[in-house]
CSV table of C-alpha atoms and ligand atoms in Angstrom, one decimal:
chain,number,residue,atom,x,y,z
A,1,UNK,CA,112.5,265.4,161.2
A,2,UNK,CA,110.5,262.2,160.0
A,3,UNK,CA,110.4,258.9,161.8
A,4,UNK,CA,111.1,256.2,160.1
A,5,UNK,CA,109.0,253.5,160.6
A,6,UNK,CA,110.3,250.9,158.3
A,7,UNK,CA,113.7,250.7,160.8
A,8,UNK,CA,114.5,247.8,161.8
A,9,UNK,CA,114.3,248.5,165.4
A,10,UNK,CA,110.8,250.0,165.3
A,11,UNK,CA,109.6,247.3,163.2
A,12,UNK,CA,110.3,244.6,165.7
A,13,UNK,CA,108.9,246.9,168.6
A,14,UNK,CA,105.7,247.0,166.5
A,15,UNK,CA,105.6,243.0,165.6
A,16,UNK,CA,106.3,242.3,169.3
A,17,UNK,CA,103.2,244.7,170.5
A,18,UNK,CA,101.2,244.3,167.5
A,19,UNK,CA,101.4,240.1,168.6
A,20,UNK,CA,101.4,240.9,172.6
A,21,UNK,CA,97.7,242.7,171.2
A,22,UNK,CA,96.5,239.4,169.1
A,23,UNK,CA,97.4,240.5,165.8
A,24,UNK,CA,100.1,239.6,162.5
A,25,UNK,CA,100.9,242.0,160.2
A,26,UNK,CA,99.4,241.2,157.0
A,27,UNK,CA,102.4,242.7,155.3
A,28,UNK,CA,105.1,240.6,156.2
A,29,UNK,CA,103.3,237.3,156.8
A,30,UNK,CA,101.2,236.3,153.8
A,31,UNK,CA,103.3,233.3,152.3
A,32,UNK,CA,102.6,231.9,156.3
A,33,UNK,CA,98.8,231.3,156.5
A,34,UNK,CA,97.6,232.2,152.4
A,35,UNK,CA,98.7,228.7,151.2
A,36,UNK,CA,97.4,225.4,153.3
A,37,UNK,CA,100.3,223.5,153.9
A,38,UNK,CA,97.9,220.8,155.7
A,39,UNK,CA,96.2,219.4,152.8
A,40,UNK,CA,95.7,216.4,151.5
A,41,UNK,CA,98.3,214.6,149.3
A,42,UNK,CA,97.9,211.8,146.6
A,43,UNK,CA,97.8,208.5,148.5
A,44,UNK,CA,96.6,204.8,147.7
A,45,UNK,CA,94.8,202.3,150.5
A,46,UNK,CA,95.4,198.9,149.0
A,47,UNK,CA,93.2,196.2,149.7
A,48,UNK,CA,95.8,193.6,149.4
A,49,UNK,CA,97.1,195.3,152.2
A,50,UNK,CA,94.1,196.1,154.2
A,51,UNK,CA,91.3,193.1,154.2
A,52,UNK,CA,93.8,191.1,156.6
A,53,UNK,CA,93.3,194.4,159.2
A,54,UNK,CA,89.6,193.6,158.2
A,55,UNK,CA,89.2,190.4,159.2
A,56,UNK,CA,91.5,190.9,162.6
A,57,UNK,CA,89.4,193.6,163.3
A,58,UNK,CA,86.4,191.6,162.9
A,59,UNK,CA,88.0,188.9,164.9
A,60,UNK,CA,89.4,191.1,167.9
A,61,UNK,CA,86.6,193.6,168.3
A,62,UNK,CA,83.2,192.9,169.1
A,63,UNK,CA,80.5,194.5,167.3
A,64,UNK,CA,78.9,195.4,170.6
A,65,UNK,CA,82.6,197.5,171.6
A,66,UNK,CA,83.3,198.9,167.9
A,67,UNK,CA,78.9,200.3,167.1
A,68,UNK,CA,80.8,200.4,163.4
A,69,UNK,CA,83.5,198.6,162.5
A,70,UNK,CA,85.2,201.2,159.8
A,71,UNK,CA,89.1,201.3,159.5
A,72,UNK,CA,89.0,205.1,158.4
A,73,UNK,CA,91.3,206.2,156.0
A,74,UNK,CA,94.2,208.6,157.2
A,75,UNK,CA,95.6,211.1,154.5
A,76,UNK,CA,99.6,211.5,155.4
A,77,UNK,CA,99.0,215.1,154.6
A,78,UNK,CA,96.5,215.6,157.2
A,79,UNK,CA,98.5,215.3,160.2
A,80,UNK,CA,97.1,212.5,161.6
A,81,UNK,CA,93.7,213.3,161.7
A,82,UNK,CA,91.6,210.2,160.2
A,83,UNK,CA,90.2,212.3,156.7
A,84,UNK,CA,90.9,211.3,153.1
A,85,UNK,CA,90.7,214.6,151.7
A,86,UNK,CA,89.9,218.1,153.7
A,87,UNK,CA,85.9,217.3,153.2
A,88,UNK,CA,86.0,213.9,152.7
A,89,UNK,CA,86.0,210.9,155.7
A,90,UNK,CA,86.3,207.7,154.1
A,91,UNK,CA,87.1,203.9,155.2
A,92,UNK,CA,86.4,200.2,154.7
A,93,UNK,CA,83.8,198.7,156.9
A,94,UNK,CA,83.5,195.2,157.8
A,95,UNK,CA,80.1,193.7,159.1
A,96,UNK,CA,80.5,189.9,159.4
A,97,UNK,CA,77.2,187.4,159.1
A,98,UNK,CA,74.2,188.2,161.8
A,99,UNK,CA,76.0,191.3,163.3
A,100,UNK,CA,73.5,194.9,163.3
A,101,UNK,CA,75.1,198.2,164.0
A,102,UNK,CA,73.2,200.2,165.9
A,103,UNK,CA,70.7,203.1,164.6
A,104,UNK,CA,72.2,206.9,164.9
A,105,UNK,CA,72.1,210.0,162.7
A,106,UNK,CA,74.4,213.5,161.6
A,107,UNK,CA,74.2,216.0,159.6
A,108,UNK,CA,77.2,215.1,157.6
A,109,UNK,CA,76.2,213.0,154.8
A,110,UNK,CA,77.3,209.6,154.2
A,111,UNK,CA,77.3,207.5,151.9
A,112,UNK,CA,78.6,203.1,151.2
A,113,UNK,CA,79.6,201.4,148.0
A,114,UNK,CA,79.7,197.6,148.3
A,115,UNK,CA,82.5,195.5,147.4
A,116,UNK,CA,82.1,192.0,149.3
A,117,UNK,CA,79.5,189.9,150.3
A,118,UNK,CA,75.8,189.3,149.7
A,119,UNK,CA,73.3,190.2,152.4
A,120,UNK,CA,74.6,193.2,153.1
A,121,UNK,CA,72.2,196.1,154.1
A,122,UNK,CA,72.0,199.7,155.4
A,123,UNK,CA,68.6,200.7,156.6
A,124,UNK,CA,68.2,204.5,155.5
A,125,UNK,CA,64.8,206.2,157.3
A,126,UNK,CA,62.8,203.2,157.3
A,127,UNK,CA,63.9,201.6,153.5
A,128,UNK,CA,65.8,198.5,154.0
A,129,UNK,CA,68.8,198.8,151.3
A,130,UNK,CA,69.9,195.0,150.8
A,131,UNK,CA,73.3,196.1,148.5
A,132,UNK,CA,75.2,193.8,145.9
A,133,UNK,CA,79.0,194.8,144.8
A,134,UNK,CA,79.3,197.8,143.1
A,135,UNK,CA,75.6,199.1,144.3
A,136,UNK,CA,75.7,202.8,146.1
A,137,UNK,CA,73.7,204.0,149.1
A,138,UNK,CA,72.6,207.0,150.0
A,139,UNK,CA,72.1,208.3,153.7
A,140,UNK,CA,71.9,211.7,153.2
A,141,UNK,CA,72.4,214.5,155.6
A,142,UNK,CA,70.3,213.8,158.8
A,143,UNK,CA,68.6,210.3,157.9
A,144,UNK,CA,68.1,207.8,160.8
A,145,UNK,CA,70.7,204.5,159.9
A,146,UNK,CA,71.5,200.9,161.1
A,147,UNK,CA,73.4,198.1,159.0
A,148,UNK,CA,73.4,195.1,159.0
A,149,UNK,CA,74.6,191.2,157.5
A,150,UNK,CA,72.2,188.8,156.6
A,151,UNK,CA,74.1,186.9,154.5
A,152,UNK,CA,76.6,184.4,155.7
A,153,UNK,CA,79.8,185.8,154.6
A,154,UNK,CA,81.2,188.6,155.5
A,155,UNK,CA,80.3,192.2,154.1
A,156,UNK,CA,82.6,195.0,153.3
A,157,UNK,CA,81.9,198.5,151.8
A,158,UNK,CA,83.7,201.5,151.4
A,159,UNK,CA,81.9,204.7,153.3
A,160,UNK,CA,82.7,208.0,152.3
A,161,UNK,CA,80.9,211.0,154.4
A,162,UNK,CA,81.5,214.6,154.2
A,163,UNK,CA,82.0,215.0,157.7
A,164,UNK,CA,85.5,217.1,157.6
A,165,UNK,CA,83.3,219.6,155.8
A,166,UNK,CA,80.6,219.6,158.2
A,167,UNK,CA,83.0,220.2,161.2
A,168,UNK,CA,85.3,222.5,159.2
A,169,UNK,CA,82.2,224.6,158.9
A,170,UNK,CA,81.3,224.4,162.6
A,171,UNK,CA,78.0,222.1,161.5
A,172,UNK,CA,78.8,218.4,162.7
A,173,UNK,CA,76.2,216.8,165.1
A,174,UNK,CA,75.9,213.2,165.8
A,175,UNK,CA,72.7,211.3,167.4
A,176,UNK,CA,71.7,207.9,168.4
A,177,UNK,CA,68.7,209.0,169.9
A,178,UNK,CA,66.6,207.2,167.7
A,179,UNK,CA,62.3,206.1,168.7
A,180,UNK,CA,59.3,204.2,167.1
A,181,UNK,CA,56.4,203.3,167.8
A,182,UNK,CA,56.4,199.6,168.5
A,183,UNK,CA,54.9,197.0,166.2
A,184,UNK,CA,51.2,197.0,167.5
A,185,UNK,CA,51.1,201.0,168.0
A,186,UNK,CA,51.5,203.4,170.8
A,187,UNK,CA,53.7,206.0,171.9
A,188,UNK,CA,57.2,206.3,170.6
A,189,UNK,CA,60.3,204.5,172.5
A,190,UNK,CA,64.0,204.1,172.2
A,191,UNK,CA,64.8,202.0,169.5
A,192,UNK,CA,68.2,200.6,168.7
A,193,UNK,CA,67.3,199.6,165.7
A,194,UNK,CA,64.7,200.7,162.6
A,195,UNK,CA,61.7,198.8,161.6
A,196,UNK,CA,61.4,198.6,158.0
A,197,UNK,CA,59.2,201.4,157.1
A,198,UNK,CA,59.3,201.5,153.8
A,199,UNK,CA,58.9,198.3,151.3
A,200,UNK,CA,63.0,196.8,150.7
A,201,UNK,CA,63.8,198.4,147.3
A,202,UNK,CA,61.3,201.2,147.2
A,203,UNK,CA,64.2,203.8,146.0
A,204,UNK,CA,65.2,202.0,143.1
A,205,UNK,CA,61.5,200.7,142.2
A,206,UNK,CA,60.1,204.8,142.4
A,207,UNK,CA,63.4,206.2,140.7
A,208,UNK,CA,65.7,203.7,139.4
A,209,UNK,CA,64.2,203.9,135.8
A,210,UNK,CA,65.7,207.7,135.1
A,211,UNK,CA,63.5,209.9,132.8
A,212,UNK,CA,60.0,208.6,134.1
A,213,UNK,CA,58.7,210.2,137.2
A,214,UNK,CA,56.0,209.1,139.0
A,215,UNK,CA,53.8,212.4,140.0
A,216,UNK,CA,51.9,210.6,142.5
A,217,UNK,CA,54.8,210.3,145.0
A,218,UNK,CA,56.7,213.1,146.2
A,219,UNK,CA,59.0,212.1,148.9
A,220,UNK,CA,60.6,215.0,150.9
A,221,UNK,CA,64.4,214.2,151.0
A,222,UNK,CA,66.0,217.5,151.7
A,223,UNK,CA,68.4,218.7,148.7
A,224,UNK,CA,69.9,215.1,148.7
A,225,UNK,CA,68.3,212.7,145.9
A,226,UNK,CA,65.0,210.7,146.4
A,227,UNK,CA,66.6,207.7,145.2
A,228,UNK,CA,68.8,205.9,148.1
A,229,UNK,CA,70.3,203.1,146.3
A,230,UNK,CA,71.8,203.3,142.7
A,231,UNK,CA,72.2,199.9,141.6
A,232,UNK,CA,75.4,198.5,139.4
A,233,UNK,CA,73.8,196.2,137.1
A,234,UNK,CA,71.8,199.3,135.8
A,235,UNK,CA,75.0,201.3,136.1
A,236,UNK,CA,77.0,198.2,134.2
A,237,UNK,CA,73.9,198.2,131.1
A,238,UNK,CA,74.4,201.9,131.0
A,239,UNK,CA,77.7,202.2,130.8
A,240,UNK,CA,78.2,199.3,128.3
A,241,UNK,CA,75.4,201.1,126.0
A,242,UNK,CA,77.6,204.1,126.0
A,243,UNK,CA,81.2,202.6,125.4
A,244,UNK,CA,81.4,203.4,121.4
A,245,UNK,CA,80.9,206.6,121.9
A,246,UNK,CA,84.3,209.0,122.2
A,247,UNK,CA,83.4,210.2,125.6
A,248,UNK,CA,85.1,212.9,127.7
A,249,UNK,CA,89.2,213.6,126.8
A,250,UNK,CA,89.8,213.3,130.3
A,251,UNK,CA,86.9,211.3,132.2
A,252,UNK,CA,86.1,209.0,129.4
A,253,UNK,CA,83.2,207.1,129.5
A,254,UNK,CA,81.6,208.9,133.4
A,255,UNK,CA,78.4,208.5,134.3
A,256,UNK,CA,76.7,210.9,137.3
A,257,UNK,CA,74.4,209.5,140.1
A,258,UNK,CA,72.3,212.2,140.0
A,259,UNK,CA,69.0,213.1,141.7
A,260,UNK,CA,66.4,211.9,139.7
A,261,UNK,CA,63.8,215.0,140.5
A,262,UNK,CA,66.4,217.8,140.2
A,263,UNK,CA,69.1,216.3,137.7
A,264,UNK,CA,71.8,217.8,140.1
A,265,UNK,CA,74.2,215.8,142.0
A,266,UNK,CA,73.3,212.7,144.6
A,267,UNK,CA,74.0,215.6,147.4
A,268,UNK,CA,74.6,219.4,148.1
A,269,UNK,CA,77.6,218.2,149.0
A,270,UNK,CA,79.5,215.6,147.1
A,271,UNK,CA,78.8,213.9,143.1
A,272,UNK,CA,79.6,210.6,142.7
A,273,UNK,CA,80.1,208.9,139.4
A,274,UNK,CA,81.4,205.3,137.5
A,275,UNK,CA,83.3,205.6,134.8
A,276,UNK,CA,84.8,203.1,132.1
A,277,UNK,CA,88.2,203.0,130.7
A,278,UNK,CA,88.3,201.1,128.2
A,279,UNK,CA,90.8,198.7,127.5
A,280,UNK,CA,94.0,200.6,126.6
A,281,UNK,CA,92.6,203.7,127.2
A,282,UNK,CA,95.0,206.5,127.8
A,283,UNK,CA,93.2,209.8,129.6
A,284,UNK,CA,94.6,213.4,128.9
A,285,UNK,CA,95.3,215.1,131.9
A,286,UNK,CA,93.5,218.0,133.6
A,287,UNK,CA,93.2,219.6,137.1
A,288,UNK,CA,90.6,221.1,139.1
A,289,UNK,CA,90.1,222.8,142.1
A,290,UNK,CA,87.7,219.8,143.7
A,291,UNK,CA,89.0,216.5,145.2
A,292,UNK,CA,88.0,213.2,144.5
A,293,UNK,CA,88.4,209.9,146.2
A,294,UNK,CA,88.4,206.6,144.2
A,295,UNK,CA,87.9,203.3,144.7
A,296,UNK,CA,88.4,200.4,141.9
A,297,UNK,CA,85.9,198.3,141.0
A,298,UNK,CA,87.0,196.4,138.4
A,299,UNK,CA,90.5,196.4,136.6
A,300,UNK,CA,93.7,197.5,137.1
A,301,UNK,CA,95.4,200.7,135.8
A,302,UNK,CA,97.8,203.8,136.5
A,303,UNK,CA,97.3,207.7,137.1
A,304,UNK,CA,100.2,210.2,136.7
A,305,UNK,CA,99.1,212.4,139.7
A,306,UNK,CA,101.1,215.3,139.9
A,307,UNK,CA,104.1,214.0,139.0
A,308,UNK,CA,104.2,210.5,140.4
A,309,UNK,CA,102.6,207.6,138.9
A,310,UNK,CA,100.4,205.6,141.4
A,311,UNK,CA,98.7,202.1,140.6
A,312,UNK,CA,96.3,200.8,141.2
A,313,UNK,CA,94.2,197.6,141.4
A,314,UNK,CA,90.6,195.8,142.4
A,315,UNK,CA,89.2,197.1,145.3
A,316,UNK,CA,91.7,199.8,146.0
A,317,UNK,CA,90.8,203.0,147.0
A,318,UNK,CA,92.6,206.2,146.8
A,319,UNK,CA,92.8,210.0,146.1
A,320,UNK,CA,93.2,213.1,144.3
A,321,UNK,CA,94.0,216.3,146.0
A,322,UNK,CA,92.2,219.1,144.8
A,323,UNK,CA,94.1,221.3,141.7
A,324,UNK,CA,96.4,218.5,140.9
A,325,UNK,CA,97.3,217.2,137.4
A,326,UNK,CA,96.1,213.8,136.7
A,327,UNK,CA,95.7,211.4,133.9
A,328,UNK,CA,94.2,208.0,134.5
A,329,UNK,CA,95.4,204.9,132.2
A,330,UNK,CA,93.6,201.2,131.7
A,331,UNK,CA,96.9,199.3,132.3
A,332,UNK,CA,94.9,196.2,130.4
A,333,UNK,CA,95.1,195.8,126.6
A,334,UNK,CA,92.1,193.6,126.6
A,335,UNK,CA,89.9,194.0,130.0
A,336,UNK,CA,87.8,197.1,131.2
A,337,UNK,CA,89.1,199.4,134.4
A,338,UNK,CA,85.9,200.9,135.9
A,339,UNK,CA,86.0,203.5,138.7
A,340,UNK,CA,83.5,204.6,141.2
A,341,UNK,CA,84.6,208.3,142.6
A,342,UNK,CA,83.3,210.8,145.0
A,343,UNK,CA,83.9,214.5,144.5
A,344,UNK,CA,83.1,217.8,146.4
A,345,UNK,CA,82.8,219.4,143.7
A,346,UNK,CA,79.2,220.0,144.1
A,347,UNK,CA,80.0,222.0,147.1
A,348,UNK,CA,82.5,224.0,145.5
A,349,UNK,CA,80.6,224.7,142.6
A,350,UNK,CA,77.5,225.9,145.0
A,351,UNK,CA,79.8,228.2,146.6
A,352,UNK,CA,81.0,229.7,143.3
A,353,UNK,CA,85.1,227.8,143.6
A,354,UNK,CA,84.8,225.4,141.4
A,355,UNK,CA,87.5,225.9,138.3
A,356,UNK,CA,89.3,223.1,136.0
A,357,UNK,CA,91.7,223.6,133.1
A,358,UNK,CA,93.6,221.2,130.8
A,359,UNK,CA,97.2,220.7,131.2
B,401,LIG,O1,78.5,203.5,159.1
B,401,LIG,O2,77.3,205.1,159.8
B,401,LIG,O3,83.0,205.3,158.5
B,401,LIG,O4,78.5,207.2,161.0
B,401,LIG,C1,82.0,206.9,159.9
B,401,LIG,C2,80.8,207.4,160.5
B,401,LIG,C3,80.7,205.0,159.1
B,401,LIG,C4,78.4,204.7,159.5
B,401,LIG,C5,81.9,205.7,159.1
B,401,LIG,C6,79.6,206.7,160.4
B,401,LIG,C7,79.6,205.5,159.7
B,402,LIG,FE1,76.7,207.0,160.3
């Protein structure tokens, strides 16, 4: 006689002891737990809707309560949790005139892309990074930061940070303890904010140029790129000088921040790029397996993402869940749409995931 294990009866015995002991068959529950059902969908933040929340917030919290004033960006597929994408953690921060936030550090990596105000800065390790709309910053992974307003209107930026990535993979550590040696000398104290360090636009002066390195600095910045700020009146020039030529079917005309010394992306982590779209321009969709968040810096246009078509205007901000058909469109006959994004795919591709096809 043979038992047979594939009766009903025995098979429930076996699930009920088999989970009693801390285990699922592999068997019979693969569709459950092989697919995420918790990531990220497309979704748009507009900015129409959001800079009221902006200034509110600036009116209703004080800087002293709030350390950052950032309204983070929530992906409806992500349950709740305040991420734009699985690895990304973006939002809109508002600093209005005279207010600092205070100096801190983590190991995720962060990064802010201006979009209102003059006088804005973030002070990354010492270098004092007084941004204009459309510059970049970099604070890569670990750097010391504070920000602050100079200016007399208010400042706003978009901050993206790979921080669900770092806390995904168990690595996300925080700090604010922060000391310097005061101005005349002596031993280090608790600071809450940076001296500058480092002269106000050494980044861009050592590295802004592209193609000419100077061998007599060699700054030690980790994998992430020398170069803090990346400025968009260079990016602008560039990206004008390029515009005739046919450019990518599906990017168009995208330029990479990369690291000046290496060539390879800003960070380990995340690439970020500008691209144009010229007026009229139609983009062929494609997919890949990285996400990418947006945010519009000039224009106003459409993307068919997967299936849906989601518009979108100036200073909006939204995103594109990993393996997901898109095709952007310049919804202008006569005025350029240019987009700033941040991607992971530099992560993926480092850990040997990274695919694309055409659709
Ligand atoms: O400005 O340093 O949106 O540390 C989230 C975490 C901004 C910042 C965020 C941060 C910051
Ligand atoms: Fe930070």
């Amino acid at each position: 006689m043979t038992t047979n294990v594939t009766s009903s009866g025995a098979e429930d015995r076996l699930a009920h002891s088999a989970a009693a002991h801390g285990t699922k068959p592999l068997w019979s529950s693969r569709g459950e737990w092989q697919v995420n059902d918790h990531a990220e969908v497309p979704h748009a933040w507009r900015w129409e809707e959001l800079r009221g929340d902006l200034s509110l917030a600036a009116e209703v919290v004080p800087m002293e309560m709030a350390e950052r004033r950032a309204l983070l960006f929530c992906n409806p597929g992500l349950g709740g949790l305040p991420f734009m994408t699985g690895t990304m953690l973006g939002a809109y921060q508002i600093t209005r005139p005279g207010e600092r936030c205070p100096v801190h550090s983590h190991t995720a990596s962060a990064s802010r892309f201006l979009l209102e105000g003059e006088g804005g800065y973030t002070n990354v390790n010492g270098e004092k990074c007084v941004l204009s709309r459309g510059d970049l910053v970099m604070t890569p992974r670990g750097t010391f930061h504070d920000h602050g307003n100079d200016g007399d209107q208010d400042v706003v930026w978009v901050d993206i940070l790979d921080m669900p990535l770092a806390i995904t993979l168990n690595s996300n550590t925080f700090s604010n303890e922060y000391v310097e040696a005061p101005e005349g000398g002596g031993d280090p104290v608790p600071a809450r904010f940076q001296r500058e360090h480092v002269a106000s636009g050494y980044s861009t002066r050592v590295y802004g140029t592209g193609g000419l390195r100077p061998r007599f600095v060699n700054d030690e910045r980790g994998a992430s790129s020398p170069q803090f700020v990346y400025e968009w009146a260079q990016t602008e020039e560039r990206l004008n000088a390029l515009r005739d030529f046919d450019g990518d079917p599906h990017d168009g005309i995208l330029l990479e921040f990369v690291n000046p010394i290496s060539g390879e992306s800003a960070m380990p982590t995340l690439g970020f790029s500008m691209q144009l779209i010229r007026p009229g321009e139609r983009l062929a969709p494609h997919r890949h397996s990285s996400s990418t968040t947006y945010v519009v810096l000039r224009g106003h246009g459409e993307t068919e993402l997967g299936g849906e078509t989601l518009t979108w205007a100036e200073n909006d901000v939204f995103v594109l869940p990993a393996w997901t058909e898109h095709a952007h469109r310049n919804g202008s006959a006569s005025d350029d749409a240019i987009l700033y994004s941040v991607s992971d795919r530099p992560a993926l591709e480092r850990l040997g995931w990274y695919r694309e096809e055409a659709v």
